[in-house]
Each structure stands twice: as structure tokens, then as C-alpha cells.
Amino acid sequence: RHGGTVDKFIGDCVMAVFGAPAAQPDHAARALRAAEDMHRFVEANAPAWRRTYGIEARLGVGVGSGEAVVGNLGSEARMEYTAIGDVVNVAARLESLAKAGQTLCTGDVAREAGDEFELAPLGDHPIRGKRNAVAIFEVR
């Protein structure tokens, strides 16, 4: 719906890429809109899933923006379309930090997303694998 590409499923996680393979000047806003839709979907369906399957569905989302190596990567034995790089790692760390119902994003995403979103600064936080603390924002 928002022009992203599902890169892979990792356990109960979905990795999606916006802005590749085709450039999207508004990739950050597209990613945040997709996060909002996912939250609404889980909220709307959680009661039925609880009744039917006895599970408590919760969703936390992390969004990063920056340069990544994107394309068919691997070897002759196994090749897959994916994105790799620091920005991917940061987004994964934010997803791990996000609480149920929360979307966290970097300062780069906050700057690029525009005025469509209400973003609350949570300050600079150390992120594993990063030398400097990362500015984190919560989408409200």
C-alpha cells in the first residue's frame, strides 16, 4: 500500500525497505504510514486473535533512514534481494527497544518525514554497535 518492499521475515519480525529498488523522495513518510497501518491492523484484530487463538498480539516498530547496500546479495549457492548496512542495524535495534504499540525512529527519519507526523523526541540513546548515541523519536 505504501510502496515498500518486504525484504524478509525473521521469526516474528518483518523487515521492509522503502526507497529501493526505485527511489522514493518520501520514503521516510511512507515507512511511518506503513507502521501506523500495521498498528491499526493489530489493534483491530487483537481481540479476535485473543479469543480464537489465545494469543496476545503486540507490535513494536523501528524505522531508520540512510544509505544501505541493496540488491541481490549472496553467492552462487544462495542469493537473495536484501539491504545491509548500519542503517538496517539501527532500525533493528529500535524495533527491539520499541514497546507494544510504539514506533521509534531516528532523527534522520524525523527530519525527512515532514510535518504529517507528531514526533516526540526521546533524546540521544546509546545503540549497540554505534560509537555515538542516536537521536530517537517516538511517533505519537
mmCIF file of the C-alpha atoms, coordinates in Angstrom:
data_MODEL
# 
_entry.id   MODEL 
# 
loop_
_atom_site.group_PDB 
_atom_site.id 
_atom_site.type_symbol 
_atom_site.label_atom_id 
_atom_site.label_alt_id 
_atom_site.label_comp_id 
_atom_site.label_asym_id 
_atom_site.label_entity_id 
_atom_site.label_seq_id 
_atom_site.pdbx_PDB_ins_code 
_atom_site.Cartn_x 
_atom_site.Cartn_y 
_atom_site.Cartn_z 
_atom_site.occupancy 
_atom_site.B_iso_or_equiv 
_atom_site.pdbx_formal_charge 
_atom_site.auth_seq_id 
_atom_site.auth_comp_id 
_atom_site.auth_asym_id 
_atom_site.auth_atom_id 
_atom_site.pdbx_PDB_model_num 
ATOM 1   C CA . ARG A 1 1   ? 0.000   0.000   0.000  1.00 0.00 ? 1   ARG A CA 1 
ATOM 2   C CA . HIS A 1 2   ? 2.817   2.414   0.795  1.00 0.00 ? 2   HIS A CA 1 
ATOM 3   C CA . GLY A 1 3   ? 5.322   1.257   -1.820 1.00 0.00 ? 3   GLY A CA 1 
ATOM 4   C CA . GLY A 1 4   ? 7.681   -0.657  0.437  1.00 0.00 ? 4   GLY A CA 1 
ATOM 5   C CA . THR A 1 5   ? 9.339   -3.959  -0.361 1.00 0.00 ? 5   THR A CA 1 
ATOM 6   C CA . VAL A 1 6   ? 9.132   -6.796  2.148  1.00 0.00 ? 6   VAL A CA 1 
ATOM 7   C CA . ASP A 1 7   ? 12.742  -7.886  2.447  1.00 0.00 ? 7   ASP A CA 1 
ATOM 8   C CA . LYS A 1 8   ? 12.347  -10.845 4.777  1.00 0.00 ? 8   LYS A CA 1 
ATOM 9   C CA . PHE A 1 9   ? 10.601  -12.415 7.724  1.00 0.00 ? 9   PHE A CA 1 
ATOM 10  C CA . ILE A 1 10  ? 12.851  -13.011 10.731 1.00 0.00 ? 10  ILE A CA 1 
ATOM 11  C CA . GLY A 1 11  ? 10.928  -15.008 13.328 1.00 0.00 ? 11  GLY A CA 1 
ATOM 12  C CA . ASP A 1 12  ? 8.031   -12.746 14.262 1.00 0.00 ? 12  ASP A CA 1 
ATOM 13  C CA . CYS A 1 13  ? 9.682   -9.727  12.629 1.00 0.00 ? 13  CYS A CA 1 
ATOM 14  C CA . VAL A 1 14  ? 9.146   -8.238  9.172  1.00 0.00 ? 14  VAL A CA 1 
ATOM 15  C CA . MET A 1 15  ? 11.908  -6.251  7.501  1.00 0.00 ? 15  MET A CA 1 
ATOM 16  C CA . ALA A 1 16  ? 10.707  -3.843  4.814  1.00 0.00 ? 16  ALA A CA 1 
ATOM 17  C CA . VAL A 1 17  ? 12.637  -1.427  2.640  1.00 0.00 ? 17  VAL A CA 1 
ATOM 18  C CA . PHE A 1 18  ? 11.386  1.908   1.298  1.00 0.00 ? 18  PHE A CA 1 
ATOM 19  C CA . GLY A 1 19  ? 13.212  3.891   -1.360 1.00 0.00 ? 19  GLY A CA 1 
ATOM 20  C CA . ALA A 1 20  ? 14.624  0.826   -3.135 1.00 0.00 ? 20  ALA A CA 1 
ATOM 21  C CA . PRO A 1 21  ? 14.724  -0.645  -5.688 1.00 0.00 ? 21  PRO A CA 1 
ATOM 22  C CA . ALA A 1 22  ? 13.150  2.580   -7.005 1.00 0.00 ? 22  ALA A CA 1 
ATOM 23  C CA . ALA A 1 23  ? 13.988  5.889   -5.336 1.00 0.00 ? 23  ALA A CA 1 
ATOM 24  C CA . GLN A 1 24  ? 11.180  7.444   -3.284 1.00 0.00 ? 24  GLN A CA 1 
ATOM 25  C CA . PRO A 1 25  ? 11.868  11.007  -2.102 1.00 0.00 ? 25  PRO A CA 1 
ATOM 26  C CA . ASP A 1 26  ? 9.189   10.494  0.587  1.00 0.00 ? 26  ASP A CA 1 
ATOM 27  C CA . HIS A 1 27  ? 10.451  7.076   1.740  1.00 0.00 ? 27  HIS A CA 1 
ATOM 28  C CA . ALA A 1 28  ? 10.526  8.096   5.429  1.00 0.00 ? 28  ALA A CA 1 
ATOM 29  C CA . ALA A 1 29  ? 6.886   9.211   5.409  1.00 0.00 ? 29  ALA A CA 1 
ATOM 30  C CA . ARG A 1 30  ? 5.885   6.043   3.539  1.00 0.00 ? 30  ARG A CA 1 
ATOM 31  C CA . ALA A 1 31  ? 7.583   3.899   6.188  1.00 0.00 ? 31  ALA A CA 1 
ATOM 32  C CA . LEU A 1 32  ? 5.868   5.745   9.042  1.00 0.00 ? 32  LEU A CA 1 
ATOM 33  C CA . ARG A 1 33  ? 2.473   5.472   7.307  1.00 0.00 ? 33  ARG A CA 1 
ATOM 34  C CA . ALA A 1 34  ? 3.032   1.728   6.919  1.00 0.00 ? 34  ALA A CA 1 
ATOM 35  C CA . ALA A 1 35  ? 3.885   1.497   10.639 1.00 0.00 ? 35  ALA A CA 1 
ATOM 36  C CA . GLU A 1 36  ? 0.663   3.332   11.531 1.00 0.00 ? 36  GLU A CA 1 
ATOM 37  C CA . ASP A 1 37  ? -1.343  0.928   9.352  1.00 0.00 ? 37  ASP A CA 1 
ATOM 38  C CA . MET A 1 38  ? 0.293   -2.095  10.970 1.00 0.00 ? 38  MET A CA 1 
ATOM 39  C CA . HIS A 1 39  ? -0.528  -0.781  14.450 1.00 0.00 ? 39  HIS A CA 1 
ATOM 40  C CA . ARG A 1 40  ? -4.171  -0.199  13.462 1.00 0.00 ? 40  ARG A CA 1 
ATOM 41  C CA . PHE A 1 41  ? -4.387  -3.708  11.957 1.00 0.00 ? 41  PHE A CA 1 
ATOM 42  C CA . VAL A 1 42  ? -3.038  -5.345  15.113 1.00 0.00 ? 42  VAL A CA 1 
ATOM 43  C CA . GLU A 1 43  ? -5.280  -3.246  17.383 1.00 0.00 ? 43  GLU A CA 1 
ATOM 44  C CA . ALA A 1 44  ? -8.368  -4.105  15.328 1.00 0.00 ? 44  ALA A CA 1 
ATOM 45  C CA . ASN A 1 45  ? -7.632  -7.829  15.206 1.00 0.00 ? 45  ASN A CA 1 
ATOM 46  C CA . ALA A 1 46  ? -6.056  -8.455  18.624 1.00 0.00 ? 46  ALA A CA 1 
ATOM 47  C CA . PRO A 1 47  ? -9.372  -9.174  20.424 1.00 0.00 ? 47  PRO A CA 1 
ATOM 48  C CA . ALA A 1 48  ? -10.361 -11.825 17.866 1.00 0.00 ? 48  ALA A CA 1 
ATOM 49  C CA . TRP A 1 49  ? -6.889  -13.390 17.950 1.00 0.00 ? 49  TRP A CA 1 
ATOM 50  C CA . ARG A 1 50  ? -7.056  -13.486 21.753 1.00 0.00 ? 50  ARG A CA 1 
ATOM 51  C CA . ARG A 1 51  ? -10.450 -15.256 21.668 1.00 0.00 ? 51  ARG A CA 1 
ATOM 52  C CA . THR A 1 52  ? -9.692  -17.592 18.785 1.00 0.00 ? 52  THR A CA 1 
ATOM 53  C CA . TYR A 1 53  ? -6.038  -18.468 19.328 1.00 0.00 ? 53  TYR A CA 1 
ATOM 54  C CA . GLY A 1 54  ? -5.378  -17.454 22.921 1.00 0.00 ? 54  GLY A CA 1 
ATOM 55  C CA . ILE A 1 55  ? -2.513  -15.175 21.906 1.00 0.00 ? 55  ILE A CA 1 
ATOM 56  C CA . GLU A 1 56  ? -1.746  -11.611 22.879 1.00 0.00 ? 56  GLU A CA 1 
ATOM 57  C CA . ALA A 1 57  ? -0.540  -9.815  19.748 1.00 0.00 ? 57  ALA A CA 1 
ATOM 58  C CA . ARG A 1 58  ? 1.681   -6.775  20.270 1.00 0.00 ? 58  ARG A CA 1 
ATOM 59  C CA . LEU A 1 59  ? 3.662   -4.739  17.807 1.00 0.00 ? 59  LEU A CA 1 
ATOM 60  C CA . GLY A 1 60  ? 6.717   -2.511  18.138 1.00 0.00 ? 60  GLY A CA 1 
ATOM 61  C CA . VAL A 1 61  ? 8.269   -0.838  15.086 1.00 0.00 ? 61  VAL A CA 1 
ATOM 62  C CA . GLY A 1 62  ? 11.708  0.646   14.416 1.00 0.00 ? 62  GLY A CA 1 
ATOM 63  C CA . VAL A 1 63  ? 12.386  2.903   11.420 1.00 0.00 ? 63  VAL A CA 1 
ATOM 64  C CA . GLY A 1 64  ? 15.762  4.119   10.213 1.00 0.00 ? 64  GLY A CA 1 
ATOM 65  C CA . SER A 1 65  ? 16.861  6.073   7.151  1.00 0.00 ? 65  SER A CA 1 
ATOM 66  C CA . GLY A 1 66  ? 20.181  6.273   5.416  1.00 0.00 ? 66  GLY A CA 1 
ATOM 67  C CA . GLU A 1 67  ? 22.460  4.627   2.930  1.00 0.00 ? 67  GLU A CA 1 
ATOM 68  C CA . ALA A 1 68  ? 22.476  0.845   2.568  1.00 0.00 ? 68  ALA A CA 1 
ATOM 69  C CA . VAL A 1 69  ? 23.745  -1.693  0.108  1.00 0.00 ? 69  VAL A CA 1 
ATOM 70  C CA . VAL A 1 70  ? 20.614  -3.002  -1.621 1.00 0.00 ? 70  VAL A CA 1 
ATOM 71  C CA . GLY A 1 71  ? 20.389  -5.706  -4.246 1.00 0.00 ? 71  GLY A CA 1 
ATOM 72  C CA . ASN A 1 72  ? 20.854  -9.377  -4.915 1.00 0.00 ? 72  ASN A CA 1 
ATOM 73  C CA . LEU A 1 73  ? 23.477  -10.421 -2.395 1.00 0.00 ? 73  LEU A CA 1 
ATOM 74  C CA . GLY A 1 74  ? 24.952  -13.793 -1.555 1.00 0.00 ? 74  GLY A CA 1 
ATOM 75  C CA . SER A 1 75  ? 26.707  -16.491 -3.509 1.00 0.00 ? 75  SER A CA 1 
ATOM 76  C CA . GLU A 1 76  ? 26.006  -18.911 -6.347 1.00 0.00 ? 76  GLU A CA 1 
ATOM 77  C CA . ALA A 1 77  ? 24.570  -21.321 -3.777 1.00 0.00 ? 77  ALA A CA 1 
ATOM 78  C CA . ARG A 1 78  ? 22.184  -18.810 -2.230 1.00 0.00 ? 78  ARG A CA 1 
ATOM 79  C CA . MET A 1 79  ? 21.217  -15.381 -3.497 1.00 0.00 ? 79  MET A CA 1 
ATOM 80  C CA . GLU A 1 80  ? 18.602  -13.031 -2.077 1.00 0.00 ? 80  GLU A CA 1 
ATOM 81  C CA . TYR A 1 81  ? 17.438  -9.465  -2.558 1.00 0.00 ? 81  TYR A CA 1 
ATOM 82  C CA . THR A 1 82  ? 18.177  -7.612  0.671  1.00 0.00 ? 82  THR A CA 1 
ATOM 83  C CA . ALA A 1 83  ? 19.503  -4.465  2.284  1.00 0.00 ? 83  ALA A CA 1 
ATOM 84  C CA . ILE A 1 84  ? 22.554  -4.412  4.512  1.00 0.00 ? 84  ILE A CA 1 
ATOM 85  C CA . GLY A 1 85  ? 24.343  -1.674  6.371  1.00 0.00 ? 85  GLY A CA 1 
ATOM 86  C CA . ASP A 1 86  ? 24.462  0.395   9.517  1.00 0.00 ? 86  ASP A CA 1 
ATOM 87  C CA . VAL A 1 87  ? 21.001  1.888   8.928  1.00 0.00 ? 87  VAL A CA 1 
ATOM 88  C CA . VAL A 1 88  ? 19.481  -1.611  8.861  1.00 0.00 ? 88  VAL A CA 1 
ATOM 89  C CA . ASN A 1 89  ? 21.157  -2.496  12.150 1.00 0.00 ? 89  ASN A CA 1 
ATOM 90  C CA . VAL A 1 90  ? 19.956  0.717   13.800 1.00 0.00 ? 90  VAL A CA 1 
ATOM 91  C CA . ALA A 1 91  ? 16.356  0.102   12.679 1.00 0.00 ? 91  ALA A CA 1 
ATOM 92  C CA . ALA A 1 92  ? 16.546  -3.427  14.117 1.00 0.00 ? 92  ALA A CA 1 
ATOM 93  C CA . ARG A 1 93  ? 17.845  -2.073  17.439 1.00 0.00 ? 93  ARG A CA 1 
ATOM 94  C CA . LEU A 1 94  ? 14.994  0.471   17.562 1.00 0.00 ? 94  LEU A CA 1 
ATOM 95  C CA . GLU A 1 95  ? 12.477  -2.300  16.888 1.00 0.00 ? 95  GLU A CA 1 
ATOM 96  C CA . SER A 1 96  ? 13.924  -4.215  19.838 1.00 0.00 ? 96  SER A CA 1 
ATOM 97  C CA . LEU A 1 97  ? 13.577  -1.132  22.060 1.00 0.00 ? 97  LEU A CA 1 
ATOM 98  C CA . ALA A 1 98  ? 10.023  -0.299  20.956 1.00 0.00 ? 98  ALA A CA 1 
ATOM 99  C CA . LYS A 1 99  ? 7.252   -1.174  23.390 1.00 0.00 ? 99  LYS A CA 1 
ATOM 100 C CA . ALA A 1 100 ? 3.910   -2.615  22.341 1.00 0.00 ? 100 ALA A CA 1 
ATOM 101 C CA . GLY A 1 101 ? 2.044   -0.073  20.232 1.00 0.00 ? 101 GLY A CA 1 
ATOM 102 C CA . GLN A 1 102 ? 5.117   2.108   19.779 1.00 0.00 ? 102 GLN A CA 1 
ATOM 103 C CA . THR A 1 103 ? 7.019   3.233   16.689 1.00 0.00 ? 103 THR A CA 1 
ATOM 104 C CA . LEU A 1 104 ? 10.528  4.564   17.228 1.00 0.00 ? 104 LEU A CA 1 
ATOM 105 C CA . CYS A 1 105 ? 12.551  6.312   14.556 1.00 0.00 ? 105 CYS A CA 1 
ATOM 106 C CA . THR A 1 106 ? 15.887  8.045   14.164 1.00 0.00 ? 106 THR A CA 1 
ATOM 107 C CA . GLY A 1 107 ? 16.474  11.764  13.849 1.00 0.00 ? 107 GLY A CA 1 
ATOM 108 C CA . ASP A 1 108 ? 17.079  11.276  10.120 1.00 0.00 ? 108 ASP A CA 1 
ATOM 109 C CA . VAL A 1 109 ? 13.587  9.817   9.709  1.00 0.00 ? 109 VAL A CA 1 
ATOM 110 C CA . ALA A 1 110 ? 12.099  12.609  11.840 1.00 0.00 ? 110 ALA A CA 1 
ATOM 111 C CA . ARG A 1 111 ? 13.721  15.264  9.609  1.00 0.00 ? 111 ARG A CA 1 
ATOM 112 C CA . GLU A 1 112 ? 12.749  13.543  6.352  1.00 0.00 ? 112 GLU A CA 1 
ATOM 113 C CA . ALA A 1 113 ? 9.169   12.585  7.287  1.00 0.00 ? 113 ALA A CA 1 
ATOM 114 C CA . GLY A 1 114 ? 7.796   16.117  7.216  1.00 0.00 ? 114 GLY A CA 1 
ATOM 115 C CA . ASP A 1 115 ? 5.030   17.714  9.258  1.00 0.00 ? 115 ASP A CA 1 
ATOM 116 C CA . GLU A 1 116 ? 2.484   14.934  8.694  1.00 0.00 ? 116 GLU A CA 1 
ATOM 117 C CA . PHE A 1 117 ? 3.561   13.134  11.873 1.00 0.00 ? 117 PHE A CA 1 
ATOM 118 C CA . GLU A 1 118 ? 3.637   14.063  15.527 1.00 0.00 ? 118 GLU A CA 1 
ATOM 119 C CA . LEU A 1 119 ? 7.091   13.054  16.720 1.00 0.00 ? 119 LEU A CA 1 
ATOM 120 C CA . ALA A 1 120 ? 8.229   13.284  20.322 1.00 0.00 ? 120 ALA A CA 1 
ATOM 121 C CA . PRO A 1 121 ? 11.985  13.463  20.935 1.00 0.00 ? 121 PRO A CA 1 
ATOM 122 C CA . LEU A 1 122 ? 13.198  10.839  23.413 1.00 0.00 ? 122 LEU A CA 1 
ATOM 123 C CA . GLY A 1 123 ? 16.764  12.138  23.450 1.00 0.00 ? 123 GLY A CA 1 
ATOM 124 C CA . ASP A 1 124 ? 20.028  10.583  22.385 1.00 0.00 ? 124 ASP A CA 1 
ATOM 125 C CA . HIS A 1 125 ? 20.461  6.938   23.360 1.00 0.00 ? 125 HIS A CA 1 
ATOM 126 C CA . PRO A 1 126 ? 23.376  4.554   23.068 1.00 0.00 ? 126 PRO A CA 1 
ATOM 127 C CA . ILE A 1 127 ? 22.738  1.849   20.471 1.00 0.00 ? 127 ILE A CA 1 
ATOM 128 C CA . ARG A 1 128 ? 24.759  -1.355  20.384 1.00 0.00 ? 128 ARG A CA 1 
ATOM 129 C CA . GLY A 1 129 ? 27.254  -1.192  17.534 1.00 0.00 ? 129 GLY A CA 1 
ATOM 130 C CA . LYS A 1 130 ? 27.215  2.621   17.333 1.00 0.00 ? 130 LYS A CA 1 
ATOM 131 C CA . ARG A 1 131 ? 30.071  4.758   18.608 1.00 0.00 ? 131 ARG A CA 1 
ATOM 132 C CA . ASN A 1 132 ? 27.857  7.809   19.161 1.00 0.00 ? 132 ASN A CA 1 
ATOM 133 C CA . ALA A 1 133 ? 24.416  7.958   20.742 1.00 0.00 ? 133 ALA A CA 1 
ATOM 134 C CA . VAL A 1 134 ? 21.478  8.047   18.328 1.00 0.00 ? 134 VAL A CA 1 
ATOM 135 C CA . ALA A 1 135 ? 18.652  10.614  18.465 1.00 0.00 ? 135 ALA A CA 1 
ATOM 136 C CA . ILE A 1 136 ? 15.422  8.686   18.911 1.00 0.00 ? 136 ILE A CA 1 
ATOM 137 C CA . PHE A 1 137 ? 11.880  9.918   18.331 1.00 0.00 ? 137 PHE A CA 1 
ATOM 138 C CA . GLU A 1 138 ? 8.538   8.322   19.133 1.00 0.00 ? 138 GLU A CA 1 
ATOM 139 C CA . VAL A 1 139 ? 5.716   8.580   16.633 1.00 0.00 ? 139 VAL A CA 1 
ATOM 140 C CA . ARG A 1 140 ? 2.590   9.697   18.534 1.00 0.00 ? 140 ARG A CA 1 
# 
